[in-house]
PDB file of C-alpha atoms in Angstrom:
ATOM      1  CA  MET A 322      19.494 -38.941 -55.479  1.00  0.00           C
ATOM      2  CA  PRO A 323      19.705 -37.847 -59.153  1.00  0.00           C
ATOM      3  CA  ALA A 324      20.684 -40.649 -61.535  1.00  0.00           C
ATOM      4  CA  GLY A 325      23.373 -38.501 -63.138  1.00  0.00           C
ATOM      5  CA  GLN A 326      25.079 -37.917 -59.799  1.00  0.00           C
ATOM      6  CA  VAL A 327      25.036 -41.639 -59.075  1.00  0.00           C
ATOM      7  CA  ASN A 328      26.559 -42.388 -62.476  1.00  0.00           C
ATOM      8  CA  ARG A 329      29.350 -39.857 -61.966  1.00  0.00           C
ATOM      9  CA  MET A 330      30.184 -41.216 -58.515  1.00  0.00           C
ATOM     10  CA  ALA A 331      30.069 -44.833 -59.694  1.00  0.00           C
ATOM     11  CA  ALA A 332      32.663 -43.993 -62.324  1.00  0.00           C
ATOM     12  CA  MET A 333      34.974 -42.568 -59.668  1.00  0.00           C
ATOM     13  CA  VAL A 334      35.780 -45.847 -57.892  1.00  0.00           C
ATOM     14  CA  PRO A 335      39.522 -45.457 -57.255  1.00  0.00           C
ATOM     15  CA  THR A 336      42.138 -48.163 -57.495  1.00  0.00           C
ATOM     16  CA  TYR A 337      44.724 -49.305 -54.959  1.00  0.00           C
ATOM     17  CA  PRO A 338      47.230 -48.045 -53.852  1.00  0.00           C
ATOM     18  CA  PRO A 339      46.051 -44.581 -52.812  1.00  0.00           C
ATOM     19  CA  PRO A 340      47.650 -41.535 -54.459  1.00  0.00           C
ATOM     20  CA  GLU A 341      50.522 -40.022 -52.509  1.00  0.00           C
ATOM     21  CA  SER A 342      48.406 -36.933 -51.876  1.00  0.00           C
ATOM     22  CA  GLU A 343      45.875 -38.944 -49.835  1.00  0.00           C
ATOM     23  CA  THR A 344      46.061 -40.669 -46.481  1.00  0.00           C
ATOM     24  CA  GLU A 345      44.961 -44.296 -46.315  1.00  0.00           C
ATOM     25  CA  GLU A 346      41.904 -43.240 -44.316  1.00  0.00           C
ATOM     26  CA  ALA A 347      40.850 -40.670 -46.904  1.00  0.00           C
ATOM     27  CA  TRP A 348      41.430 -43.105 -49.747  1.00  0.00           C
ATOM     28  CA  VAL A 349      39.505 -45.966 -48.106  1.00  0.00           C
ATOM     29  CA  TRP A 350      36.612 -43.648 -47.223  1.00  0.00           C
ATOM     30  CA  GLY A 351      36.501 -42.398 -50.809  1.00  0.00           C
ATOM     31  CA  GLN A 352      36.459 -45.994 -52.006  1.00  0.00           C
ATOM     32  CA  ILE A 353      33.594 -46.869 -49.640  1.00  0.00           C
ATOM     33  CA  LYS A 354      31.482 -43.918 -50.776  1.00  0.00           C
ATOM     34  CA  ALA A 355      32.062 -44.662 -54.454  1.00  0.00           C
ATOM     35  CA  GLU A 356      31.126 -48.298 -53.936  1.00  0.00           C
ATOM     36  CA  ALA A 357      27.993 -47.297 -52.020  1.00  0.00           C
ATOM     37  CA  TYR A 358      26.905 -44.964 -54.823  1.00  0.00           C
ATOM     38  CA  ARG A 359      27.431 -47.758 -57.326  1.00  0.00           C
ATOM     39  CA  ASP A 360      25.473 -50.265 -55.224  1.00  0.00           C
ATOM     40  CA  ALA A 361      22.630 -47.781 -54.687  1.00  0.00           C
ATOM     41  CA  GLU A 362      22.310 -47.415 -58.435  1.00  0.00           C
ATOM     42  CA  SER A 363      22.413 -51.147 -59.180  1.00  0.00           C
ATOM     43  CA  GLU A 364      20.119 -52.149 -56.283  1.00  0.00           C
ATOM     44  CA  PRO A 365      17.504 -49.468 -55.537  1.00  0.00           C
ATOM     45  CA  ALA A 366      16.100 -51.516 -52.653  1.00  0.00           C
ATOM     46  CA  LEU A 367      19.289 -50.693 -50.721  1.00  0.00           C
ATOM     47  CA  ALA A 368      19.454 -47.007 -51.661  1.00  0.00           C
ATOM     48  CA  SER A 369      17.873 -45.723 -48.422  1.00  0.00           C
ATOM     49  CA  PHE A 370      20.040 -48.030 -46.299  1.00  0.00           C
ATOM     50  CA  LEU A 371      23.219 -46.972 -48.084  1.00  0.00           C
ATOM     51  CA  TYR A 372      22.328 -43.302 -47.801  1.00  0.00           C
ATOM     52  CA  ALA A 373      21.615 -43.616 -44.064  1.00  0.00           C
ATOM     53  CA  THR A 374      24.729 -45.640 -43.228  1.00  0.00           C
ATOM     54  CA  VAL A 375      27.334 -44.279 -45.651  1.00  0.00           C
ATOM     55  CA  LEU A 376      26.397 -41.541 -48.081  1.00  0.00           C
ATOM     56  CA  SER A 377      24.902 -39.092 -45.576  1.00  0.00           C
ATOM     57  CA  HIS A 378      28.053 -39.078 -43.421  1.00  0.00           C
ATOM     58  CA  PRO A 379      31.103 -36.848 -43.893  1.00  0.00           C
ATOM     59  CA  SER A 380      33.656 -39.347 -42.510  1.00  0.00           C
ATOM     60  CA  LEU A 381      34.418 -42.994 -41.910  1.00  0.00           C
ATOM     61  CA  ALA A 382      34.247 -42.436 -38.147  1.00  0.00           C
ATOM     62  CA  ARG A 383      30.698 -41.072 -38.300  1.00  0.00           C
ATOM     63  CA  SER A 384      29.514 -43.780 -40.686  1.00  0.00           C
ATOM     64  CA  LEU A 385      30.954 -46.567 -38.542  1.00  0.00           C
ATOM     65  CA  ALA A 386      29.647 -45.019 -35.307  1.00  0.00           C
ATOM     66  CA  PHE A 387      26.143 -44.785 -36.790  1.00  0.00           C
ATOM     67  CA  HIS A 388      26.215 -48.341 -38.128  1.00  0.00           C
ATOM     68  CA  LEU A 389      27.548 -49.914 -34.927  1.00  0.00           C
ATOM     69  CA  ALA A 390      25.053 -47.966 -32.824  1.00  0.00           C
ATOM     70  CA  ASN A 391      22.133 -49.280 -34.852  1.00  0.00           C
ATOM     71  CA  LYS A 392      23.504 -52.823 -34.866  1.00  0.00           C
ATOM     72  CA  LEU A 393      24.121 -52.976 -31.123  1.00  0.00           C
ATOM     73  CA  CYS A 394      21.257 -50.955 -29.683  1.00  0.00           C
ATOM     74  CA  SER A 395      18.457 -52.482 -27.649  1.00  0.00           C
ATOM     75  CA  SER A 396      15.291 -51.306 -25.966  1.00  0.00           C
ATOM     76  CA  THR A 397      17.338 -50.178 -22.966  1.00  0.00           C
ATOM     77  CA  LEU A 398      20.666 -49.334 -24.655  1.00  0.00           C
ATOM     78  CA  LEU A 399      19.590 -46.632 -27.073  1.00  0.00           C
ATOM     79  CA  SER A 400      21.166 -46.060 -30.477  1.00  0.00           C
ATOM     80  CA  THR A 401      21.610 -42.340 -29.777  1.00  0.00           C
ATOM     81  CA  LEU A 402      23.636 -43.109 -26.640  1.00  0.00           C
ATOM     82  CA  LEU A 403      25.778 -45.650 -28.495  1.00  0.00           C
ATOM     83  CA  TYR A 404      26.317 -43.301 -31.445  1.00  0.00           C
ATOM     84  CA  ASP A 405      27.646 -40.586 -29.142  1.00  0.00           C
ATOM     85  CA  LEU A 406      29.817 -43.145 -27.349  1.00  0.00           C
ATOM     86  CA  PHE A 407      31.338 -44.569 -30.531  1.00  0.00           C
ATOM     87  CA  LEU A 408      31.859 -41.204 -32.175  1.00  0.00           C
ATOM     88  CA  GLN A 409      33.489 -39.720 -29.069  1.00  0.00           C
ATOM     89  CA  SER A 410      35.770 -42.747 -28.817  1.00  0.00           C
ATOM     90  CA  PHE A 411      36.830 -42.573 -32.473  1.00  0.00           C
ATOM     91  CA  SER A 412      37.334 -38.807 -32.270  1.00  0.00           C
ATOM     92  CA  SER A 413      39.357 -38.862 -29.060  1.00  0.00           C
ATOM     93  CA  SER A 414      41.636 -41.741 -30.078  1.00  0.00           C
ATOM     94  CA  PRO A 415      43.067 -41.454 -33.610  1.00  0.00           C
ATOM     95  CA  THR A 416      44.690 -44.872 -33.242  1.00  0.00           C
ATOM     96  CA  LEU A 417      41.214 -46.423 -33.296  1.00  0.00           C
ATOM     97  CA  ILE A 418      40.451 -45.131 -36.783  1.00  0.00           C
ATOM     98  CA  SER A 419      43.937 -46.111 -37.929  1.00  0.00           C
ATOM     99  CA  ALA A 420      43.150 -49.657 -36.759  1.00  0.00           C
ATOM    100  CA  VAL A 421      39.747 -49.547 -38.506  1.00  0.00           C
ATOM    101  CA  VAL A 422      41.460 -48.722 -41.812  1.00  0.00           C
ATOM    102  CA  ALA A 423      44.080 -51.446 -41.294  1.00  0.00           C
ATOM    103  CA  ASP A 424      41.329 -53.994 -40.593  1.00  0.00           C
ATOM    104  CA  LEU A 425      39.411 -52.960 -43.719  1.00  0.00           C
ATOM    105  CA  LEU A 426      42.551 -53.344 -45.820  1.00  0.00           C
ATOM    106  CA  ALA A 427      43.239 -56.728 -44.201  1.00  0.00           C
ATOM    107  CA  ALA A 428      39.777 -58.047 -45.059  1.00  0.00           C
ATOM    108  CA  ARG A 429      39.935 -56.719 -48.612  1.00  0.00           C
ATOM    109  CA  HIS A 430      43.375 -58.221 -49.298  1.00  0.00           C
ATOM    110  CA  ARG A 431      43.070 -61.568 -47.483  1.00  0.00           C
ATOM    111  CA  ASP A 432      39.461 -62.641 -47.944  1.00  0.00           C
ATOM    112  CA  PRO A 433      38.689 -63.603 -51.549  1.00  0.00           C
ATOM    113  CA  ALA A 434      34.973 -63.233 -50.785  1.00  0.00           C
ATOM    114  CA  CYS A 435      35.441 -59.573 -49.835  1.00  0.00           C
ATOM    115  CA  ALA A 436      34.972 -57.761 -53.132  1.00  0.00           C
ATOM    116  CA  ASN A 437      34.449 -54.265 -51.692  1.00  0.00           C
ATOM    117  CA  PHE A 438      35.445 -52.204 -48.668  1.00  0.00           C
ATOM    118  CA  SER A 439      31.832 -51.089 -48.255  1.00  0.00           C
ATOM    119  CA  HIS A 440      30.591 -54.668 -48.007  1.00  0.00           C
ATOM    120  CA  CYS A 441      33.073 -55.308 -45.194  1.00  0.00           C
ATOM    121  CA  LEU A 442      32.057 -52.132 -43.370  1.00  0.00           C
ATOM    122  CA  LEU A 443      28.356 -52.899 -43.604  1.00  0.00           C
ATOM    123  CA  ASN A 444      28.089 -56.682 -43.514  1.00  0.00           C
ATOM    124  CA  TYR A 445      31.150 -58.436 -42.064  1.00  0.00           C
ATOM    125  CA  LYS A 446      30.386 -59.178 -38.440  1.00  0.00           C
ATOM    126  CA  GLY A 447      33.992 -60.086 -37.616  1.00  0.00           C
ATOM    127  CA  PHE A 448      35.107 -56.624 -38.678  1.00  0.00           C
ATOM    128  CA  LEU A 449      32.256 -54.937 -36.806  1.00  0.00           C
ATOM    129  CA  ALA A 450      32.859 -56.988 -33.654  1.00  0.00           C
ATOM    130  CA  ILE A 451      36.528 -55.967 -33.540  1.00  0.00           C
ATOM    131  CA  GLN A 452      35.718 -52.273 -33.949  1.00  0.00           C
ATOM    132  CA  ALA A 453      33.123 -52.409 -31.185  1.00  0.00           C
ATOM    133  CA  HIS A 454      35.609 -54.298 -29.009  1.00  0.00           C
ATOM    134  CA  ARG A 455      38.175 -51.528 -29.509  1.00  0.00           C
ATOM    135  CA  VAL A 456      35.702 -49.098 -27.949  1.00  0.00           C
ATOM    136  CA  SER A 457      34.920 -51.465 -25.049  1.00  0.00           C
ATOM    137  CA  HIS A 458      38.680 -51.828 -24.475  1.00  0.00           C
ATOM    138  CA  LEU A 459      39.041 -48.052 -24.393  1.00  0.00           C
ATOM    139  CA  LEU A 460      36.231 -47.854 -21.827  1.00  0.00           C
ATOM    140  CA  TRP A 461      37.897 -50.569 -19.743  1.00  0.00           C
ATOM    141  CA  GLY A 462      41.101 -48.555 -19.652  1.00  0.00           C
ATOM    142  CA  GLN A 463      39.124 -45.497 -18.557  1.00  0.00           C
ATOM    143  CA  ASN A 464      37.726 -47.512 -15.621  1.00  0.00           C
ATOM    144  CA  ARG A 465      34.220 -47.394 -17.123  1.00  0.00           C
ATOM    145  CA  ARG A 466      34.005 -51.123 -16.664  1.00  0.00           C
ATOM    146  CA  PRO A 467      30.243 -51.651 -16.237  1.00  0.00           C
ATOM    147  CA  LEU A 468      29.660 -49.952 -19.590  1.00  0.00           C
ATOM    148  CA  ALA A 469      32.538 -51.892 -21.180  1.00  0.00           C
ATOM    149  CA  LEU A 470      31.029 -55.175 -20.005  1.00  0.00           C
ATOM    150  CA  ALA A 471      27.551 -54.165 -21.159  1.00  0.00           C
ATOM    151  CA  LEU A 472      28.982 -53.433 -24.608  1.00  0.00           C
ATOM    152  CA  GLN A 473      30.826 -56.777 -24.614  1.00  0.00           C
ATOM    153  CA  SER A 474      27.534 -58.513 -23.870  1.00  0.00           C
ATOM    154  CA  ARG A 475      25.784 -56.802 -26.777  1.00  0.00           C
ATOM    155  CA  ILE A 476      28.667 -57.658 -29.132  1.00  0.00           C
ATOM    156  CA  ALA A 477      28.377 -61.311 -28.113  1.00  0.00           C
ATOM    157  CA  ASP A 478      24.586 -61.286 -28.538  1.00  0.00           C
ATOM    158  CA  VAL A 479      24.590 -59.598 -31.948  1.00  0.00           C
ATOM    159  CA  PHE A 480      27.789 -60.865 -33.599  1.00  0.00           C
ATOM    160  CA  ALA A 481      28.413 -64.170 -31.737  1.00  0.00           C
ATOM    161  CA  VAL A 482      31.941 -62.959 -30.936  1.00  0.00           C
ATOM    162  CA  ASP A 483      32.935 -62.808 -27.257  1.00  0.00           C
ATOM    163  CA  ILE A 484      36.063 -60.751 -26.548  1.00  0.00           C
ATOM    164  CA  HIS A 485      36.714 -59.572 -23.002  1.00  0.00           C
ATOM    165  CA  PRO A 486      37.117 -55.769 -22.871  1.00  0.00           C
ATOM    166  CA  ALA A 487      40.558 -56.103 -21.256  1.00  0.00           C
ATOM    167  CA  ALA A 488      41.957 -58.228 -24.112  1.00  0.00           C
ATOM    168  CA  ARG A 489      44.435 -56.360 -26.299  1.00  0.00           C
ATOM    169  CA  VAL A 490      43.999 -56.558 -30.071  1.00  0.00           C
ATOM    170  CA  GLY A 491      46.436 -55.182 -32.650  1.00  0.00           C
ATOM    171  CA  LYS A 492      45.596 -53.756 -36.062  1.00  0.00           C
ATOM    172  CA  GLY A 493      45.271 -55.371 -39.452  1.00  0.00           C
ATOM    173  CA  VAL A 494      43.313 -58.193 -37.779  1.00  0.00           C
ATOM    174  CA  LEU A 495      40.910 -60.391 -39.724  1.00  0.00           C
ATOM    175  CA  LEU A 496      38.190 -62.432 -38.016  1.00  0.00           C
ATOM    176  CA  ASP A 497      37.096 -64.540 -40.978  1.00  0.00           C
ATOM    177  CA  HIS A 498      33.435 -65.651 -40.566  1.00  0.00           C
ATOM    178  CA  ALA A 499      33.961 -64.912 -36.853  1.00  0.00           C
ATOM    179  CA  THR A 500      31.107 -66.959 -35.373  1.00  0.00           C
ATOM    180  CA  GLY A 501      32.067 -68.497 -32.047  1.00  0.00           C
ATOM    181  CA  VAL A 502      35.354 -66.650 -31.499  1.00  0.00           C
ATOM    182  CA  VAL A 503      36.139 -66.354 -27.766  1.00  0.00           C
ATOM    183  CA  VAL A 504      39.048 -64.281 -26.411  1.00  0.00           C
ATOM    184  CA  GLY A 505      39.841 -64.184 -22.698  1.00  0.00           C
ATOM    185  CA  GLU A 506      40.650 -61.268 -20.420  1.00  0.00           C
ATOM    186  CA  THR A 507      44.469 -61.362 -20.483  1.00  0.00           C
ATOM    187  CA  ALA A 508      44.848 -62.479 -24.106  1.00  0.00           C
ATOM    188  CA  VAL A 509      46.942 -60.417 -26.516  1.00  0.00           C
ATOM    189  CA  ILE A 510      46.543 -60.518 -30.310  1.00  0.00           C
ATOM    190  CA  GLY A 511      49.294 -58.903 -32.370  1.00  0.00           C
ATOM    191  CA  ASN A 512      49.193 -57.072 -35.688  1.00  0.00           C
ATOM    192  CA  ASN A 513      48.258 -58.666 -39.027  1.00  0.00           C
ATOM    193  CA  VAL A 514      46.743 -61.748 -37.418  1.00  0.00           C
ATOM    194  CA  SER A 515      44.032 -63.821 -39.110  1.00  0.00           C
ATOM    195  CA  ILE A 516      41.628 -65.905 -37.029  1.00  0.00           C
ATOM    196  CA  LEU A 517      38.949 -68.211 -38.389  1.00  0.00           C
ATOM    197  CA  HIS A 518      35.597 -69.056 -36.808  1.00  0.00           C
ATOM    198  CA  HIS A 519      35.137 -71.004 -33.562  1.00  0.00           C
ATOM    199  CA  VAL A 520      38.606 -70.186 -32.240  1.00  0.00           C
ATOM    200  CA  THR A 521      39.090 -69.989 -28.472  1.00  0.00           C
ATOM    201  CA  LEU A 522      41.926 -68.127 -26.724  1.00  0.00           C
ATOM    202  CA  GLY A 523      41.142 -69.305 -23.217  1.00  0.00           C
ATOM    203  CA  GLY A 524      42.443 -70.178 -19.793  1.00  0.00           C
ATOM    204  CA  THR A 525      43.071 -73.596 -18.311  1.00  0.00           C
ATOM    205  CA  GLY A 526      40.807 -73.428 -15.275  1.00  0.00           C
ATOM    206  CA  LYS A 527      40.014 -71.138 -12.366  1.00  0.00           C
ATOM    207  CA  ALA A 528      43.434 -69.535 -12.060  1.00  0.00           C
ATOM    208  CA  VAL A 529      43.502 -65.743 -11.847  1.00  0.00           C
ATOM    209  CA  GLY A 530      46.096 -63.306 -13.160  1.00  0.00           C
ATOM    210  CA  ASP A 531      47.815 -63.543 -16.542  1.00  0.00           C
ATOM    211  CA  ARG A 532      46.265 -66.761 -17.857  1.00  0.00           C
ATOM    212  CA  HIS A 533      45.484 -66.406 -21.571  1.00  0.00           C
ATOM    213  CA  PRO A 534      47.472 -66.836 -24.818  1.00  0.00           C
ATOM    214  CA  LYS A 535      49.712 -64.231 -26.404  1.00  0.00           C
ATOM    215  CA  ILE A 536      49.453 -64.259 -30.203  1.00  0.00           C
ATOM    216  CA  GLY A 537      52.381 -62.754 -32.126  1.00  0.00           C
ATOM    217  CA  ASP A 538      52.263 -60.662 -35.295  1.00  0.00           C
ATOM    218  CA  GLY A 539      51.360 -62.370 -38.564  1.00  0.00           C
ATOM    219  CA  VAL A 540      49.887 -65.527 -36.996  1.00  0.00           C
ATOM    220  CA  LEU A 541      47.197 -67.619 -38.720  1.00  0.00           C
ATOM    221  CA  ILE A 542      44.785 -69.601 -36.514  1.00  0.00           C
ATOM    222  CA  GLY A 543      42.625 -72.133 -38.329  1.00  0.00           C
ATOM    223  CA  ALA A 544      38.933 -72.782 -37.768  1.00  0.00           C
ATOM    224  CA  GLY A 545      37.989 -74.475 -34.507  1.00  0.00           C
ATOM    225  CA  ALA A 546      41.436 -74.187 -32.930  1.00  0.00           C
ATOM    226  CA  THR A 547      41.630 -73.955 -29.145  1.00  0.00           C
ATOM    227  CA  ILE A 548      44.652 -72.299 -27.526  1.00  0.00           C
ATOM    228  CA  LEU A 549      44.730 -72.500 -23.746  1.00  0.00           C
ATOM    229  CA  GLY A 550      46.816 -70.933 -21.007  1.00  0.00           C
ATOM    230  CA  ASN A 551      49.457 -68.236 -20.764  1.00  0.00           C
ATOM    231  CA  ILE A 552      51.443 -69.539 -23.719  1.00  0.00           C
ATOM    232  CA  ARG A 553      53.067 -67.751 -26.640  1.00  0.00           C
ATOM    233  CA  ILE A 554      52.331 -68.288 -30.291  1.00  0.00           C
ATOM    234  CA  GLY A 555      55.397 -66.838 -31.985  1.00  0.00           C
ATOM    235  CA  GLU A 556      55.471 -64.295 -34.775  1.00  0.00           C
ATOM    236  CA  GLY A 557      54.362 -65.737 -38.107  1.00  0.00           C
ATOM    237  CA  ALA A 558      53.319 -69.107 -36.663  1.00  0.00           C
ATOM    238  CA  LYS A 559      50.477 -71.223 -38.000  1.00  0.00           C
ATOM    239  CA  ILE A 560      47.896 -73.169 -35.978  1.00  0.00           C
ATOM    240  CA  GLY A 561      46.061 -75.879 -37.906  1.00  0.00           C
ATOM    241  CA  ALA A 562      42.280 -76.086 -37.892  1.00  0.00           C
ATOM    242  CA  GLY A 563      40.834 -78.023 -34.967  1.00  0.00           C
ATOM    243  CA  SER A 564      44.095 -78.072 -33.012  1.00  0.00           C
ATOM    244  CA  VAL A 565      44.262 -77.923 -29.225  1.00  0.00           C
ATOM    245  CA  VAL A 566      47.406 -75.996 -28.325  1.00  0.00           C
ATOM    246  CA  LEU A 567      48.813 -76.212 -24.795  1.00  0.00           C
ATOM    247  CA  ILE A 568      52.479 -75.389 -25.482  1.00  0.00           C
ATOM    248  CA  ASP A 569      54.483 -72.444 -26.795  1.00  0.00           C
ATOM    249  CA  VAL A 570      54.763 -72.393 -30.580  1.00  0.00           C
ATOM    250  CA  PRO A 571      58.048 -70.935 -31.918  1.00  0.00           C
ATOM    251  CA  PRO A 572      58.026 -68.160 -34.527  1.00  0.00           C
ATOM    252  CA  ARG A 573      57.264 -69.218 -38.129  1.00  0.00           C
ATOM    253  CA  SER A 574      56.538 -72.794 -37.138  1.00  0.00           C
ATOM    254  CA  THR A 575      53.371 -74.861 -37.471  1.00  0.00           C
ATOM    255  CA  ALA A 576      51.394 -76.706 -34.800  1.00  0.00           C
ATOM    256  CA  VAL A 577      48.618 -79.166 -35.601  1.00  0.00           C
ATOM    257  CA  GLY A 578      46.659 -81.877 -33.837  1.00  0.00           C
ATOM    258  CA  SER A 579      44.959 -82.538 -30.524  1.00  0.00           C
ATOM    259  CA  PRO A 580      47.016 -82.079 -28.493  1.00  0.00           C
ATOM    260  CA  ALA A 581      49.009 -80.023 -30.984  1.00  0.00           C
ATOM    261  CA  ARG A 582      52.500 -81.018 -32.027  1.00  0.00           C
ATOM    262  CA  LEU A 583      55.112 -79.026 -33.910  1.00  0.00           C
ATOM    263  CA  ILE A 584      55.573 -80.094 -37.514  1.00  0.00           C
ATOM    264  CA  GLY A 585      59.012 -81.706 -37.745  1.00  0.00           C
ATOM    265  CA  GLY A 586      59.276 -82.032 -33.977  1.00  0.00           C
ATOM    266  CA  LYS A 587      61.162 -79.828 -31.544  1.00  0.00           C
ATOM    267  CA  ASP A 588      64.553 -80.473 -33.144  1.00  0.00           C
ATOM    268  CA  LYS A 589      63.682 -80.094 -36.841  1.00  0.00           C
ATOM    269  CA  GLN A 590      60.740 -77.756 -36.935  1.00  0.00           C
ATOM    270  CA  TYR A 591      59.185 -77.055 -40.301  1.00  0.00           C
ATOM    271  CA  THR A 592      59.323 -73.291 -40.870  1.00  0.00           C
ATOM    272  CA  HIS A 593      57.890 -70.969 -43.520  1.00  0.00           C
ATOM    273  CA  ASP A 594      58.972 -67.577 -44.821  1.00  0.00           C
ATOM    274  CA  ASP A 595      55.724 -65.741 -45.546  1.00  0.00           C
ATOM    275  CA  PRO A 596      53.612 -64.625 -42.560  1.00  0.00           C
ATOM    276  CA  PRO A 597      50.580 -66.940 -42.834  1.00  0.00           C
ATOM    277  CA  GLY A 598      48.369 -64.354 -41.148  1.00  0.00           C
ATOM    278  CA  GLU A 599      48.747 -62.326 -44.343  1.00  0.00           C
ATOM    279  CA  SER A 600      49.134 -65.055 -46.973  1.00  0.00           C
ATOM    280  CA  MET A 601      46.226 -67.114 -45.518  1.00  0.00           C
ATOM    281  CA  ASP A 602      48.097 -70.297 -46.478  1.00  0.00           C
ATOM    282  CA  HIS A 603      46.411 -73.019 -44.426  1.00  0.00           C
ATOM    283  CA  THR A 604      47.841 -76.142 -46.046  1.00  0.00           C
ATOM    284  CA  SER A 605      51.530 -75.768 -46.950  1.00  0.00           C
ATOM    285  CA  PHE A 606      52.505 -77.997 -44.009  1.00  0.00           C
ATOM    286  CA  ILE A 607      50.495 -81.059 -45.069  1.00  0.00           C
ATOM    287  CA  GLN A 608      53.310 -82.997 -46.777  1.00  0.00           C
ATOM    288  CA  GLU A 609      55.710 -82.341 -43.914  1.00  0.00           C
ATOM    289  CA  TRP A 610      52.996 -83.349 -41.410  1.00  0.00           C
ATOM    290  CA  SER A 611      52.391 -86.600 -43.294  1.00  0.00           C
ATOM    291  CA  ASP A 612      56.107 -87.392 -43.302  1.00  0.00           C
ATOM    292  CA  TYR A 613      56.316 -86.633 -39.585  1.00  0.00           C
ATOM    293  CA  ILE A 614      53.517 -88.947 -38.445  1.00  0.00           C
ATOM    294  CA  ILE A 615      54.403 -91.911 -40.662  1.00  0.00           C
TER     295      ILE A 615
END
């Protein structure tokens, strides 16, 4: 790629928010391409990789389909098959790409280590695992369940994130670090939720039917938390790191401990105004928690 072209594109990195004339998808894709041009210039060792995964593609859908296919392929599950599968899924379901954009924005705004959209697209396994799960969920709904389960298995092998294809996941979701996240078959995750590593949304035993947690919009779940059973974590609630939650958690309240208790107790629950799933505030409850246990 000519150096002059790289320089011109590097200078075109846009700023947020997108102009009114652009959709969020178009703006984010433009941002990703400009960042990739800039990175290719500053690190020539990555130029071929960035061209193959980003700069040679006309759209976010094609770039993501290509990248996921090459990440998840195996000797028996070919990258060409996966590319066609991902691209067809993204093309046939516009809501999938809308969710991709929302997840990219979530990572960029909530994770201080995420300096660029392109870095999230290419390197953040939590983001990639969610996008691949969205396709496996689509396949599950189309009754293509063997393929959905095969894709789930590859996602777990490659990204260390195990989400059952039937689980429902909203948009604007951040899996921060992501390693060890497990989400059961009947779990539901709302919009604008942030989940740290080693979180389990599981059942309580061998029961069948609706048996997994329901996570409301704007919830924050700290690292290592375990939430078990068909319970509800209310909108804007916060689950402290390492907690084991076996009870419903009311909206905008905080649960910590093993087994988890509500900060302030059932009668005088400590509540917060800002959705912690967006603010990423893990520690505002500490003083109230200390007062409660003394």
